[in-house]
Amino acid sequence: MARKCPLCERDGRDGELQKREYGICCKKLQFTRNGKDYESVGECNFRINYEQKSFGRKLSDGDIRTLLDGGEIKNKDATMKLNLDRDGFFTEIIWKEKNYSDFN
């Protein structure tokens, strides 16, 4: 059984997730080329890319499954979680506070 798209489910649509070469996305996600850029023309915009440069690592299918299940992924500097209100990204990175007390 395919997994439902969390954004479609929240918004009352019937969408399922699929694996693409760049990450996991809704089957209703579609792009069209507009000059050099791409723009979303599908019914849903949900996607999580494997490559997460700002987080400092590439996500695995297991990492994305953890996010979709409501969990968090951690690295030494931050925690990542799913946030359906962040249109275009759908993940949120919470950075650890730097401790500058070592320099006092």
PDB file of N, CA and C in Angstrom:
ATOM      1  N   MET A   1       0.842  -1.187   0.000  1.00  0.00           N
ATOM      2  CA  MET A   1       0.000   0.000   0.000  1.00  0.00           C
ATOM      3  C   MET A   1       0.882   1.243   0.000  1.00  0.00           C
ATOM      4  N   ALA A   2       0.571   2.179  -0.854  1.00  0.00           N
ATOM      5  CA  ALA A   2       1.343   3.414  -0.956  1.00  0.00           C
ATOM      6  C   ALA A   2       1.035   4.331   0.223  1.00  0.00           C
ATOM      7  N   ARG A   3       1.996   5.156   0.542  1.00  0.00           N
ATOM      8  CA  ARG A   3       1.837   6.097   1.643  1.00  0.00           C
ATOM      9  C   ARG A   3       1.168   7.365   1.138  1.00  0.00           C
ATOM     10  N   LYS A   4       0.231   7.889   1.921  1.00  0.00           N
ATOM     11  CA  LYS A   4      -0.474   9.112   1.541  1.00  0.00           C
ATOM     12  C   LYS A   4       0.431  10.325   1.721  1.00  0.00           C
ATOM     13  N   CYS A   5       0.238  11.307   0.859  1.00  0.00           N
ATOM     14  CA  CYS A   5       0.960  12.571   0.958  1.00  0.00           C
ATOM     15  C   CYS A   5       0.423  13.332   2.177  1.00  0.00           C
ATOM     16  N   PRO A   6       1.298  13.753   3.098  1.00  0.00           N
ATOM     17  CA  PRO A   6       0.808  14.442   4.294  1.00  0.00           C
ATOM     18  C   PRO A   6       0.170  15.794   3.993  1.00  0.00           C
ATOM     19  N   LEU A   7       0.634  16.484   2.965  1.00  0.00           N
ATOM     20  CA  LEU A   7       0.060  17.784   2.611  1.00  0.00           C
ATOM     21  C   LEU A   7      -1.323  17.608   1.988  1.00  0.00           C
ATOM     22  N   CYS A   8      -1.457  16.642   1.086  1.00  0.00           N
ATOM     23  CA  CYS A   8      -2.772  16.357   0.492  1.00  0.00           C
ATOM     24  C   CYS A   8      -3.755  15.910   1.566  1.00  0.00           C
ATOM     25  N   GLU A   9      -3.287  15.057   2.459  1.00  0.00           N
ATOM     26  CA  GLU A   9      -4.149  14.555   3.531  1.00  0.00           C
ATOM     27  C   GLU A   9      -4.637  15.711   4.408  1.00  0.00           C
ATOM     28  N   ARG A  10      -3.734  16.629   4.749  1.00  0.00           N
ATOM     29  CA  ARG A  10      -4.103  17.786   5.567  1.00  0.00           C
ATOM     30  C   ARG A  10      -5.115  18.676   4.859  1.00  0.00           C
ATOM     31  N   ASP A  11      -4.939  18.829   3.536  1.00  0.00           N
ATOM     32  CA  ASP A  11      -5.773  19.749   2.759  1.00  0.00           C
ATOM     33  C   ASP A  11      -6.992  19.083   2.126  1.00  0.00           C
ATOM     34  N   GLY A  12      -7.256  17.817   2.453  1.00  0.00           N
ATOM     35  CA  GLY A  12      -8.449  17.135   1.967  1.00  0.00           C
ATOM     36  C   GLY A  12      -8.366  16.621   0.541  1.00  0.00           C
ATOM     37  N   ARG A  13      -7.128  16.445   0.031  1.00  0.00           N
ATOM     38  CA  ARG A  13      -6.945  15.875  -1.305  1.00  0.00           C
ATOM     39  C   ARG A  13      -6.502  14.424  -1.170  1.00  0.00           C
ATOM     40  N   ASP A  14      -6.561  13.713  -2.276  1.00  0.00           N
ATOM     41  CA  ASP A  14      -6.151  12.316  -2.300  1.00  0.00           C
ATOM     42  C   ASP A  14      -4.851  12.217  -3.086  1.00  0.00           C
ATOM     43  N   GLY A  15      -3.727  12.260  -2.407  1.00  0.00           N
ATOM     44  CA  GLY A  15      -2.429  12.173  -3.065  1.00  0.00           C
ATOM     45  C   GLY A  15      -1.559  11.127  -2.392  1.00  0.00           C
ATOM     46  N   GLU A  16      -0.677  10.512  -3.172  1.00  0.00           N
ATOM     47  CA  GLU A  16       0.243   9.504  -2.650  1.00  0.00           C
ATOM     48  C   GLU A  16       1.672   9.938  -2.913  1.00  0.00           C
ATOM     49  N   LEU A  17       2.581   9.457  -2.076  1.00  0.00           N
ATOM     50  CA  LEU A  17       3.995   9.773  -2.237  1.00  0.00           C
ATOM     51  C   LEU A  17       4.643   8.813  -3.222  1.00  0.00           C
ATOM     52  N   GLN A  18       5.672   9.322  -3.882  1.00  0.00           N
ATOM     53  CA  GLN A  18       6.459   8.483  -4.778  1.00  0.00           C
ATOM     54  C   GLN A  18       7.921   8.879  -4.654  1.00  0.00           C
ATOM     55  N   LYS A  19       8.785   7.951  -5.026  1.00  0.00           N
ATOM     56  CA  LYS A  19      10.221   8.182  -4.995  1.00  0.00           C
ATOM     57  C   LYS A  19      10.671   8.656  -6.372  1.00  0.00           C
ATOM     58  N   ARG A  20      11.412   9.747  -6.389  1.00  0.00           N
ATOM     59  CA  ARG A  20      12.033  10.232  -7.625  1.00  0.00           C
ATOM     60  C   ARG A  20      13.534  10.316  -7.394  1.00  0.00           C
ATOM     61  N   GLU A  21      14.295  10.628  -8.417  1.00  0.00           N
ATOM     62  CA  GLU A  21      15.756  10.616  -8.285  1.00  0.00           C
ATOM     63  C   GLU A  21      16.265  11.644  -7.284  1.00  0.00           C
ATOM     64  N   TYR A  22      15.537  12.733  -7.064  1.00  0.00           N
ATOM     65  CA  TYR A  22      15.995  13.794  -6.166  1.00  0.00           C
ATOM     66  C   TYR A  22      15.412  13.695  -4.763  1.00  0.00           C
ATOM     67  N   GLY A  23      14.403  12.827  -4.560  1.00  0.00           N
ATOM     68  CA  GLY A  23      13.803  12.714  -3.235  1.00  0.00           C
ATOM     69  C   GLY A  23      12.426  12.079  -3.278  1.00  0.00           C
ATOM     70  N   ILE A  24      11.652  12.346  -2.242  1.00  0.00           N
ATOM     71  CA  ILE A  24      10.292  11.830  -2.115  1.00  0.00           C
ATOM     72  C   ILE A  24       9.331  12.983  -2.355  1.00  0.00           C
ATOM     73  N   CYS A  25       8.288  12.738  -3.155  1.00  0.00           N
ATOM     74  CA  CYS A  25       7.339  13.811  -3.451  1.00  0.00           C
ATOM     75  C   CYS A  25       5.946  13.229  -3.674  1.00  0.00           C
ATOM     76  N   CYS A  26       4.977  14.122  -3.757  1.00  0.00           N
ATOM     77  CA  CYS A  26       3.606  13.727  -4.056  1.00  0.00           C
ATOM     78  C   CYS A  26       3.497  13.405  -5.548  1.00  0.00           C
ATOM     79  N   LYS A  27       2.687  12.418  -5.890  1.00  0.00           N
ATOM     80  CA  LYS A  27       2.460  12.090  -7.303  1.00  0.00           C
ATOM     81  C   LYS A  27       1.797  13.243  -8.045  1.00  0.00           C
ATOM     82  N   LYS A  28       1.147  14.147  -7.311  1.00  0.00           N
ATOM     83  CA  LYS A  28       0.474  15.284  -7.934  1.00  0.00           C
ATOM     84  C   LYS A  28       1.415  16.471  -8.168  1.00  0.00           C
ATOM     85  N   LEU A  29       2.693  16.337  -7.791  1.00  0.00           N
ATOM     86  CA  LEU A  29       3.689  17.379  -8.024  1.00  0.00           C
ATOM     87  C   LEU A  29       4.111  17.331  -9.486  1.00  0.00           C
ATOM     88  N   GLN A  30       3.960  18.446 -10.177  1.00  0.00           N
ATOM     89  CA  GLN A  30       4.360  18.542 -11.583  1.00  0.00           C
ATOM     90  C   GLN A  30       5.010  19.897 -11.813  1.00  0.00           C
ATOM     91  N   PHE A  31       6.004  19.903 -12.696  1.00  0.00           N
ATOM     92  CA  PHE A  31       6.698  21.135 -13.041  1.00  0.00           C
ATOM     93  C   PHE A  31       6.617  21.374 -14.538  1.00  0.00           C
ATOM     94  N   THR A  32       6.708  22.632 -14.914  1.00  0.00           N
ATOM     95  CA  THR A  32       6.852  23.000 -16.316  1.00  0.00           C
ATOM     96  C   THR A  32       8.031  23.954 -16.410  1.00  0.00           C
ATOM     97  N   ARG A  33       8.704  23.918 -17.532  1.00  0.00           N
ATOM     98  CA  ARG A  33       9.858  24.785 -17.728  1.00  0.00           C
ATOM     99  C   ARG A  33       9.380  26.160 -18.170  1.00  0.00           C
ATOM    100  N   ASN A  34       9.913  27.177 -17.522  1.00  0.00           N
ATOM    101  CA  ASN A  34       9.593  28.565 -17.830  1.00  0.00           C
ATOM    102  C   ASN A  34      10.914  29.288 -18.053  1.00  0.00           C
ATOM    103  N   GLY A  35      11.392  29.267 -19.296  1.00  0.00           N
ATOM    104  CA  GLY A  35      12.717  29.814 -19.579  1.00  0.00           C
ATOM    105  C   GLY A  35      13.769  28.901 -18.977  1.00  0.00           C
ATOM    106  N   LYS A  36      14.620  29.464 -18.111  1.00  0.00           N
ATOM    107  CA  LYS A  36      15.643  28.668 -17.432  1.00  0.00           C
ATOM    108  C   LYS A  36      15.128  28.053 -16.140  1.00  0.00           C
ATOM    109  N   ASP A  37      13.992  28.510 -15.671  1.00  0.00           N
ATOM    110  CA  ASP A  37      13.451  28.064 -14.387  1.00  0.00           C
ATOM    111  C   ASP A  37      12.334  27.046 -14.579  1.00  0.00           C
ATOM    112  N   TYR A  38      12.011  26.388 -13.491  1.00  0.00           N
ATOM    113  CA  TYR A  38      10.872  25.471 -13.456  1.00  0.00           C
ATOM    114  C   TYR A  38       9.841  26.038 -12.501  1.00  0.00           C
ATOM    115  N   GLU A  39       8.571  25.870 -12.838  1.00  0.00           N
ATOM    116  CA  GLU A  39       7.519  26.292 -11.917  1.00  0.00           C
ATOM    117  C   GLU A  39       6.538  25.152 -11.702  1.00  0.00           C
ATOM    118  N   SER A  40       6.007  25.113 -10.485  1.00  0.00           N
ATOM    119  CA  SER A  40       5.077  24.055 -10.112  1.00  0.00           C
ATOM    120  C   SER A  40       3.714  24.331 -10.728  1.00  0.00           C
ATOM    121  N   VAL A  41       3.156  23.325 -11.403  1.00  0.00           N
ATOM    122  CA  VAL A  41       1.829  23.463 -12.011  1.00  0.00           C
ATOM    123  C   VAL A  41       0.897  22.340 -11.558  1.00  0.00           C
ATOM    124  N   GLY A  42       1.367  21.505 -10.655  1.00  0.00           N
ATOM    125  CA  GLY A  42       0.560  20.380 -10.184  1.00  0.00           C
ATOM    126  C   GLY A  42      -0.399  20.789  -9.084  1.00  0.00           C
ATOM    127  N   GLU A  43      -1.203  19.836  -8.652  1.00  0.00           N
ATOM    128  CA  GLU A  43      -2.172  20.073  -7.581  1.00  0.00           C
ATOM    129  C   GLU A  43      -1.508  20.152  -6.214  1.00  0.00           C
ATOM    130  N   CYS A  44      -0.330  19.575  -6.072  1.00  0.00           N
ATOM    131  CA  CYS A  44       0.359  19.536  -4.783  1.00  0.00           C
ATOM    132  C   CYS A  44       1.822  19.911  -4.987  1.00  0.00           C
ATOM    133  N   ASN A  45       2.411  20.501  -3.977  1.00  0.00           N
ATOM    134  CA  ASN A  45       3.777  20.985  -4.050  1.00  0.00           C
ATOM    135  C   ASN A  45       4.713  20.219  -3.112  1.00  0.00           C
ATOM    136  N   PHE A  46       4.233  19.141  -2.481  1.00  0.00           N
ATOM    137  CA  PHE A  46       5.016  18.477  -1.433  1.00  0.00           C
ATOM    138  C   PHE A  46       6.196  17.699  -1.995  1.00  0.00           C
ATOM    139  N   ARG A  47       7.363  17.942  -1.370  1.00  0.00           N
ATOM    140  CA  ARG A  47       8.565  17.174  -1.689  1.00  0.00           C
ATOM    141  C   ARG A  47       9.583  17.362  -0.571  1.00  0.00           C
ATOM    142  N   ILE A  48      10.400  16.351  -0.393  1.00  0.00           N
ATOM    143  CA  ILE A  48      11.567  16.439   0.484  1.00  0.00           C
ATOM    144  C   ILE A  48      12.740  15.915  -0.324  1.00  0.00           C
ATOM    145  N   ASN A  49      13.708  16.769  -0.581  1.00  0.00           N
ATOM    146  CA  ASN A  49      14.876  16.393  -1.362  1.00  0.00           C
ATOM    147  C   ASN A  49      15.871  15.619  -0.501  1.00  0.00           C
ATOM    148  N   TYR A  50      16.569  14.682  -1.139  1.00  0.00           N
ATOM    149  CA  TYR A  50      17.621  13.954  -0.438  1.00  0.00           C
ATOM    150  C   TYR A  50      18.755  14.898  -0.040  1.00  0.00           C
ATOM    151  N   GLU A  51      19.167  15.738  -0.970  1.00  0.00           N
ATOM    152  CA  GLU A  51      20.297  16.642  -0.734  1.00  0.00           C
ATOM    153  C   GLU A  51      19.845  17.799   0.145  1.00  0.00           C
ATOM    154  N   GLN A  52      20.434  17.897   1.326  1.00  0.00           N
ATOM    155  CA  GLN A  52      20.093  18.949   2.290  1.00  0.00           C
ATOM    156  C   GLN A  52      21.380  19.676   2.670  1.00  0.00           C
ATOM    157  N   LYS A  53      21.841  20.570   1.786  1.00  0.00           N
ATOM    158  CA  LYS A  53      23.122  21.251   1.984  1.00  0.00           C
ATOM    159  C   LYS A  53      23.165  22.052   3.276  1.00  0.00           C
ATOM    160  N   SER A  54      22.099  22.772   3.588  1.00  0.00           N
ATOM    161  CA  SER A  54      22.119  23.590   4.799  1.00  0.00           C
ATOM    162  C   SER A  54      22.182  22.726   6.061  1.00  0.00           C
ATOM    163  N   PHE A  55      21.677  21.512   5.991  1.00  0.00           N
ATOM    164  CA  PHE A  55      21.706  20.587   7.124  1.00  0.00           C
ATOM    165  C   PHE A  55      23.027  19.816   7.170  1.00  0.00           C
ATOM    166  N   GLY A  56      23.768  19.870   6.076  1.00  0.00           N
ATOM    167  CA  GLY A  56      25.097  19.274   6.049  1.00  0.00           C
ATOM    168  C   GLY A  56      25.145  17.792   5.748  1.00  0.00           C
ATOM    169  N   ARG A  57      24.087  17.262   5.158  1.00  0.00           N
ATOM    170  CA  ARG A  57      24.113  15.846   4.798  1.00  0.00           C
ATOM    171  C   ARG A  57      23.011  15.501   3.804  1.00  0.00           C
ATOM    172  N   LYS A  58      23.167  14.331   3.222  1.00  0.00           N
ATOM    173  CA  LYS A  58      22.170  13.799   2.299  1.00  0.00           C
ATOM    174  C   LYS A  58      21.247  12.883   3.094  1.00  0.00           C
ATOM    175  N   LEU A  59      19.933  13.053   2.931  1.00  0.00           N
ATOM    176  CA  LEU A  59      18.965  12.232   3.655  1.00  0.00           C
ATOM    177  C   LEU A  59      18.772  10.891   2.960  1.00  0.00           C
ATOM    178  N   SER A  60      18.523   9.879   3.743  1.00  0.00           N
ATOM    179  CA  SER A  60      18.207   8.550   3.210  1.00  0.00           C
ATOM    180  C   SER A  60      16.689   8.387   3.182  1.00  0.00           C
ATOM    181  N   ASP A  61      16.223   7.312   2.554  1.00  0.00           N
ATOM    182  CA  ASP A  61      14.786   7.011   2.587  1.00  0.00           C
ATOM    183  C   ASP A  61      14.319   6.825   4.031  1.00  0.00           C
ATOM    184  N   GLY A  62      15.160   6.204   4.852  1.00  0.00           N
ATOM    185  CA  GLY A  62      14.829   6.010   6.261  1.00  0.00           C
ATOM    186  C   GLY A  62      14.700   7.324   7.013  1.00  0.00           C
ATOM    187  N   ASP A  63      15.595   8.283   6.699  1.00  0.00           N
ATOM    188  CA  ASP A  63      15.508   9.612   7.318  1.00  0.00           C
ATOM    189  C   ASP A  63      14.181  10.277   6.967  1.00  0.00           C
ATOM    190  N   ILE A  64      13.811  10.211   5.701  1.00  0.00           N
ATOM    191  CA  ILE A  64      12.561  10.839   5.259  1.00  0.00           C
ATOM    192  C   ILE A  64      11.371  10.129   5.890  1.00  0.00           C
ATOM    193  N   ARG A  65      11.432   8.821   6.006  1.00  0.00           N
ATOM    194  CA  ARG A  65      10.369   8.068   6.674  1.00  0.00           C
ATOM    195  C   ARG A  65      10.230   8.527   8.132  1.00  0.00           C
ATOM    196  N   THR A  66      11.359   8.749   8.799  1.00  0.00           N
ATOM    197  CA  THR A  66      11.340   9.246  10.180  1.00  0.00           C
ATOM    198  C   THR A  66      10.637  10.594  10.256  1.00  0.00           C
ATOM    199  N   LEU A  67      10.954  11.497   9.334  1.00  0.00           N
ATOM    200  CA  LEU A  67      10.305  12.813   9.310  1.00  0.00           C
ATOM    201  C   LEU A  67       8.806  12.675   9.076  1.00  0.00           C
ATOM    202  N   LEU A  68       8.424  11.833   8.124  1.00  0.00           N
ATOM    203  CA  LEU A  68       7.006  11.650   7.806  1.00  0.00           C
ATOM    204  C   LEU A  68       6.227  11.025   8.965  1.00  0.00           C
ATOM    205  N   ASP A  69       6.920  10.255   9.795  1.00  0.00           N
ATOM    206  CA  ASP A  69       6.288   9.630  10.959  1.00  0.00           C
ATOM    207  C   ASP A  69       6.248  10.560  12.170  1.00  0.00           C
ATOM    208  N   GLY A  70       6.697  11.807  11.978  1.00  0.00           N
ATOM    209  CA  GLY A  70       6.656  12.786  13.068  1.00  0.00           C
ATOM    210  C   GLY A  70       7.923  12.852  13.896  1.00  0.00           C
ATOM    211  N   GLY A  71       8.944  12.133  13.475  1.00  0.00           N
ATOM    212  CA  GLY A  71      10.204  12.126  14.208  1.00  0.00           C
ATOM    213  C   GLY A  71      11.124  13.261  13.794  1.00  0.00           C
ATOM    214  N   GLU A  72      12.304  13.253  14.395  1.00  0.00           N
ATOM    215  CA  GLU A  72      13.319  14.267  14.113  1.00  0.00           C
ATOM    216  C   GLU A  72      14.613  13.581  13.702  1.00  0.00           C
ATOM    217  N   ILE A  73      15.403  14.311  12.915  1.00  0.00           N
ATOM    218  CA  ILE A  73      16.728  13.852  12.518  1.00  0.00           C
ATOM    219  C   ILE A  73      17.714  14.854  13.096  1.00  0.00           C
ATOM    220  N   LYS A  74      18.791  14.362  13.667  1.00  0.00           N
ATOM    221  CA  LYS A  74      19.757  15.254  14.313  1.00  0.00           C
ATOM    222  C   LYS A  74      21.132  15.090  13.694  1.00  0.00           C
ATOM    223  N   ASN A  75      21.867  16.191  13.682  1.00  0.00           N
ATOM    224  CA  ASN A  75      23.293  16.152  13.423  1.00  0.00           C
ATOM    225  C   ASN A  75      23.958  16.937  14.548  1.00  0.00           C
ATOM    226  N   LYS A  76      25.248  17.193  14.462  1.00  0.00           N
ATOM    227  CA  LYS A  76      25.932  17.833  15.587  1.00  0.00           C
ATOM    228  C   LYS A  76      25.518  19.288  15.793  1.00  0.00           C
ATOM    229  N   ASP A  77      24.948  19.929  14.775  1.00  0.00           N
ATOM    230  CA  ASP A  77      24.618  21.346  14.867  1.00  0.00           C
ATOM    231  C   ASP A  77      23.131  21.660  14.915  1.00  0.00           C
ATOM    232  N   ALA A  78      22.276  20.701  14.555  1.00  0.00           N
ATOM    233  CA  ALA A  78      20.859  21.050  14.395  1.00  0.00           C
ATOM    234  C   ALA A  78      19.961  19.822  14.454  1.00  0.00           C
ATOM    235  N   THR A  79      18.669  20.105  14.477  1.00  0.00           N
ATOM    236  CA  THR A  79      17.627  19.088  14.415  1.00  0.00           C
ATOM    237  C   THR A  79      16.688  19.445  13.267  1.00  0.00           C
ATOM    238  N   MET A  80      16.309  18.457  12.470  1.00  0.00           N
ATOM    239  CA  MET A  80      15.387  18.681  11.361  1.00  0.00           C
ATOM    240  C   MET A  80      14.082  17.958  11.648  1.00  0.00           C
ATOM    241  N   LYS A  81      12.964  18.630  11.332  1.00  0.00           N
ATOM    242  CA  LYS A  81      11.655  17.995  11.480  1.00  0.00           C
ATOM    243  C   LYS A  81      10.756  18.428  10.329  1.00  0.00           C
ATOM    244  N   LEU A  82       9.669  17.710  10.138  1.00  0.00           N
ATOM    245  CA  LEU A  82       8.695  18.015   9.097  1.00  0.00           C
ATOM    246  C   LEU A  82       7.886  19.240   9.508  1.00  0.00           C
ATOM    247  N   ASN A  83       7.653  20.149   8.564  1.00  0.00           N
ATOM    248  CA  ASN A  83       6.820  21.326   8.812  1.00  0.00           C
ATOM    249  C   ASN A  83       6.027  21.593   7.536  1.00  0.00           C
ATOM    250  N   LEU A  84       4.769  21.203   7.516  1.00  0.00           N
ATOM    251  CA  LEU A  84       3.937  21.335   6.317  1.00  0.00           C
ATOM    252  C   LEU A  84       3.602  22.779   5.982  1.00  0.00           C
ATOM    253  N   ASP A  85       3.874  23.706   6.887  1.00  0.00           N
ATOM    254  CA  ASP A  85       3.601  25.119   6.622  1.00  0.00           C
ATOM    255  C   ASP A  85       4.753  25.816   5.911  1.00  0.00           C
ATOM    256  N   ARG A  86       5.878  25.159   5.713  1.00  0.00           N
ATOM    257  CA  ARG A  86       7.025  25.743   5.015  1.00  0.00           C
ATOM    258  C   ARG A  86       6.947  25.366   3.545  1.00  0.00           C
ATOM    259  N   ASP A  87       6.099  26.043   2.806  1.00  0.00           N
ATOM    260  CA  ASP A  87       5.851  25.742   1.399  1.00  0.00           C
ATOM    261  C   ASP A  87       7.152  25.767   0.604  1.00  0.00           C
ATOM    262  N   GLY A  88       7.377  24.730  -0.155  1.00  0.00           N
ATOM    263  CA  GLY A  88       8.569  24.634  -0.977  1.00  0.00           C
ATOM    264  C   GLY A  88       9.694  23.854  -0.321  1.00  0.00           C
ATOM    265  N   PHE A  89       9.703  23.798   1.007  1.00  0.00           N
ATOM    266  CA  PHE A  89      10.748  23.063   1.723  1.00  0.00           C
ATOM    267  C   PHE A  89      10.158  21.913   2.537  1.00  0.00           C
ATOM    268  N   PHE A  90       9.151  22.207   3.331  1.00  0.00           N
ATOM    269  CA  PHE A  90       8.425  21.232   4.153  1.00  0.00           C
ATOM    270  C   PHE A  90       9.269  20.582   5.235  1.00  0.00           C
ATOM    271  N   THR A  91      10.456  21.120   5.465  1.00  0.00           N
ATOM    272  CA  THR A  91      11.253  20.721   6.620  1.00  0.00           C
ATOM    273  C   THR A  91      11.675  21.985   7.345  1.00  0.00           C
ATOM    274  N   GLU A  92      11.964  21.829   8.605  1.00  0.00           N
ATOM    275  CA  GLU A  92      12.422  22.950   9.420  1.00  0.00           C
ATOM    276  C   GLU A  92      13.683  22.510  10.136  1.00  0.00           C
ATOM    277  N   ILE A  93      14.685  23.378  10.134  1.00  0.00           N
ATOM    278  CA  ILE A  93      15.939  23.094  10.818  1.00  0.00           C
ATOM    279  C   ILE A  93      16.014  23.989  12.045  1.00  0.00           C
ATOM    280  N   ILE A  94      16.172  23.376  13.203  1.00  0.00           N
ATOM    281  CA  ILE A  94      16.315  24.116  14.450  1.00  0.00           C
ATOM    282  C   ILE A  94      17.777  24.007  14.858  1.00  0.00           C
ATOM    283  N   TRP A  95      18.473  25.143  14.794  1.00  0.00           N
ATOM    284  CA  TRP A  95      19.906  25.170  15.071  1.00  0.00           C
ATOM    285  C   TRP A  95      20.156  25.210  16.566  1.00  0.00           C
ATOM    286  N   LYS A  96      21.177  24.487  17.000  1.00  0.00           N
ATOM    287  CA  LYS A  96      21.581  24.529  18.403  1.00  0.00           C
ATOM    288  C   LYS A  96      22.176  25.897  18.689  1.00  0.00           C
ATOM    289  N   GLU A  97      21.973  26.357  19.905  1.00  0.00           N
ATOM    290  CA  GLU A  97      22.562  27.636  20.287  1.00  0.00           C
ATOM    291  C   GLU A  97      24.050  27.429  20.512  1.00  0.00           C
ATOM    292  N   LYS A  98      24.814  28.403  20.047  1.00  0.00           N
ATOM    293  CA  LYS A  98      26.259  28.354  20.244  1.00  0.00           C
ATOM    294  C   LYS A  98      26.557  28.745  21.686  1.00  0.00           C
ATOM    295  N   ASN A  99      27.505  28.074  22.287  1.00  0.00           N
ATOM    296  CA  ASN A  99      27.911  28.393  23.643  1.00  0.00           C
ATOM    297  C   ASN A  99      29.245  29.125  23.572  1.00  0.00           C
ATOM    298  N   TYR A 100      29.198  30.426  23.821  1.00  0.00           N
ATOM    299  CA  TYR A 100      30.407  31.237  23.735  1.00  0.00           C
ATOM    300  C   TYR A 100      31.074  31.415  25.092  1.00  0.00           C
ATOM    301  N   SER A 101      30.621  30.693  26.116  1.00  0.00           N
ATOM    302  CA  SER A 101      31.190  30.850  27.456  1.00  0.00           C
ATOM    303  C   SER A 101      32.658  30.434  27.499  1.00  0.00           C
ATOM    304  N   ASP A 102      33.084  29.614  26.564  1.00  0.00           N
ATOM    305  CA  ASP A 102      34.483  29.198  26.524  1.00  0.00           C
ATOM    306  C   ASP A 102      35.418  30.363  26.233  1.00  0.00           C
ATOM    307  N   PHE A 103      34.882  31.451  25.714  1.00  0.00           N
ATOM    308  CA  PHE A 103      35.718  32.581  25.319  1.00  0.00           C
ATOM    309  C   PHE A 103      35.721  33.694  26.352  1.00  0.00           C
ATOM    310  N   ASN A 104      35.056  33.512  27.467  1.00  0.00           N
ATOM    311  CA  ASN A 104      35.009  34.548  28.520  1.00  0.00           C
ATOM    312  C   ASN A 104      36.177  34.409  29.454  1.00  0.00           C
TER     313      ASN A 104
END
